């Protein structure tokens, strides 16, 4: 293979493996993003290699997703799951194995698109070693996150420094919402090039089933009022706010209210501990009769859950984008979300759903009730949500914008030496 093959792109996602099951502790929006962007770019004619860290001997080193799109797992540290806050020390080995892979396959990636701060460090090394151009998507900003949690991890200062450096040195930063861009500017640096290209969703999969059909498939009565949460178990996801809000719902004792909480967890891990804590609150409030902890919901069954719901709630303390909101909207289900970050961009209050201040139990309760008591308004909001996602947030549209950006950057690399020679 030619070392300067155009339309060759490396997506780097050290801790977010695009080929694994989604919905557990460290697997969420980033994995979905990388996988779908990768596959959509391949359809647009790119040769896409997605690099991630291998976490067990059983995992295949290479997973071929389609003809031009594959996941490549590199060794970095021992073959076991390591929480992301403890991964930084293994990154030099990741870089070495990336270079080794290039050598063995006679490829030099002219362009790398890195995801999350850990991968941004890898991208910055590749830039130094071989002049690779770098596009970076943060997925989460330390400067925002550390404002919303009580215990700051040891790695915090390193992360903040790396996040500043990549903003100032990458050829392009991709912010997924105007709110994220604003945070980069106000909290990280005024230097650097930022474009806004949102996350996307599969508008064919989500929205493929009616509410009636979905309910009959899941055995849910037509008159039930279904409130749905989908996401990881993490205190910052605000599941507690949702549970306490439903306890205050005017429909609490109507016999029709049902709360479904979808998301996987591993006993003993941090998501398992959060699940136990939430279950305890549900029991204490006497809500177990109408609450289902549904476990991890596969991407195949998720469209059915979203379609069956009257309202999907995203009560996060902070969310740089929030894929769940657009998945629900694509399924014509209104969203009640925290008035933060990317949710302010995706959810249009009074048109596709409602926003409430994060952790404000009363505000969530009344927003949820407003939608539950009016099926006509629910349908109107749902229809507008679907339309918004179709026009703004399809993977195809997102990948086309990224493709254009990559092409521009690669063209510049071809032109630059010529310009220098003039
Ligand atoms: N998800 C899933 N099954 C689950 C829970 C979550 O497939 O049981 C997926 C969900 O559909 C979404 C992603 O995980 O695509 C979560 O992304 P989001 O941006 O909402 O949150 P993050 O995980 O990035 O914090």
Coordinates of C-alpha atoms in Angstrom, one line a residue, residues 12 88 112-128 132-142 157-175 180 184-185 188-195:
X12 CA -7.8 7.1 17.5
X88 CA -2.0 7.9 30.7
X112 CA -5.4 11.4 12.6
X113 CA -8.7 12.2 14.2
X114 CA -8.3 11.7 18.0
X115 CA -11.0 11.3 20.5
X116 CA -10.9 12.3 24.2
X117 CA -7.8 13.8 25.8
X118 CA -5.8 10.6 26.2
X119 CA -5.9 10.0 22.4
X120 CA -5.1 13.7 21.8
X121 CA -1.8 13.1 23.5
X122 CA -1.1 10.2 21.1
X123 CA -2.0 12.4 18.2
X124 CA 0.3 15.1 19.4
X125 CA 3.2 12.6 19.5
X126 CA 2.4 11.5 15.9
X127 CA 2.5 15.1 14.8
X128 CA 5.9 15.5 16.4
X132 CA 0.6 13.9 11.0
X133 CA -2.2 16.4 10.9
X134 CA -4.5 16.3 13.8
X135 CA -8.3 16.7 14.1
X136 CA -9.5 16.3 17.7
X137 CA -12.9 15.8 19.4
X138 CA -12.9 16.2 23.2
X139 CA -16.1 14.3 24.1
X140 CA -15.6 15.7 27.6
X141 CA -13.7 18.7 28.8
X142 CA -11.7 18.4 32.1
X157 CA -3.6 18.7 36.1
X158 CA -2.0 16.5 33.4
X159 CA -5.4 16.3 31.6
X160 CA -6.0 20.1 31.8
X161 CA -2.5 20.8 30.3
X162 CA -2.9 18.2 27.5
X163 CA -6.4 19.6 26.7
X164 CA -4.9 23.1 26.4
X165 CA -2.0 22.0 24.3
X166 CA -4.1 20.1 21.8
X167 CA -6.6 23.0 21.4
X168 CA -3.7 25.3 20.6
X169 CA -1.8 22.9 18.2
X170 CA -4.2 20.6 16.4
X171 CA -5.1 21.6 12.8
X172 CA -8.7 21.5 13.8
X173 CA -10.8 20.9 16.9
X174 CA -14.3 19.6 16.3
X175 CA -16.7 20.9 18.9
X180 CA -18.9 23.1 23.9
X184 CA -13.3 25.7 25.2
X185 CA -12.9 29.4 24.6
X188 CA -9.3 26.4 28.1
X189 CA -7.8 28.8 25.6
X190 CA -8.5 31.6 23.1
X191 CA -6.0 30.1 20.7
X192 CA -6.7 27.3 18.2
X193 CA -9.1 26.5 15.3
X194 CA -12.5 25.2 16.2
X195 CA -15.2 24.0 13.8

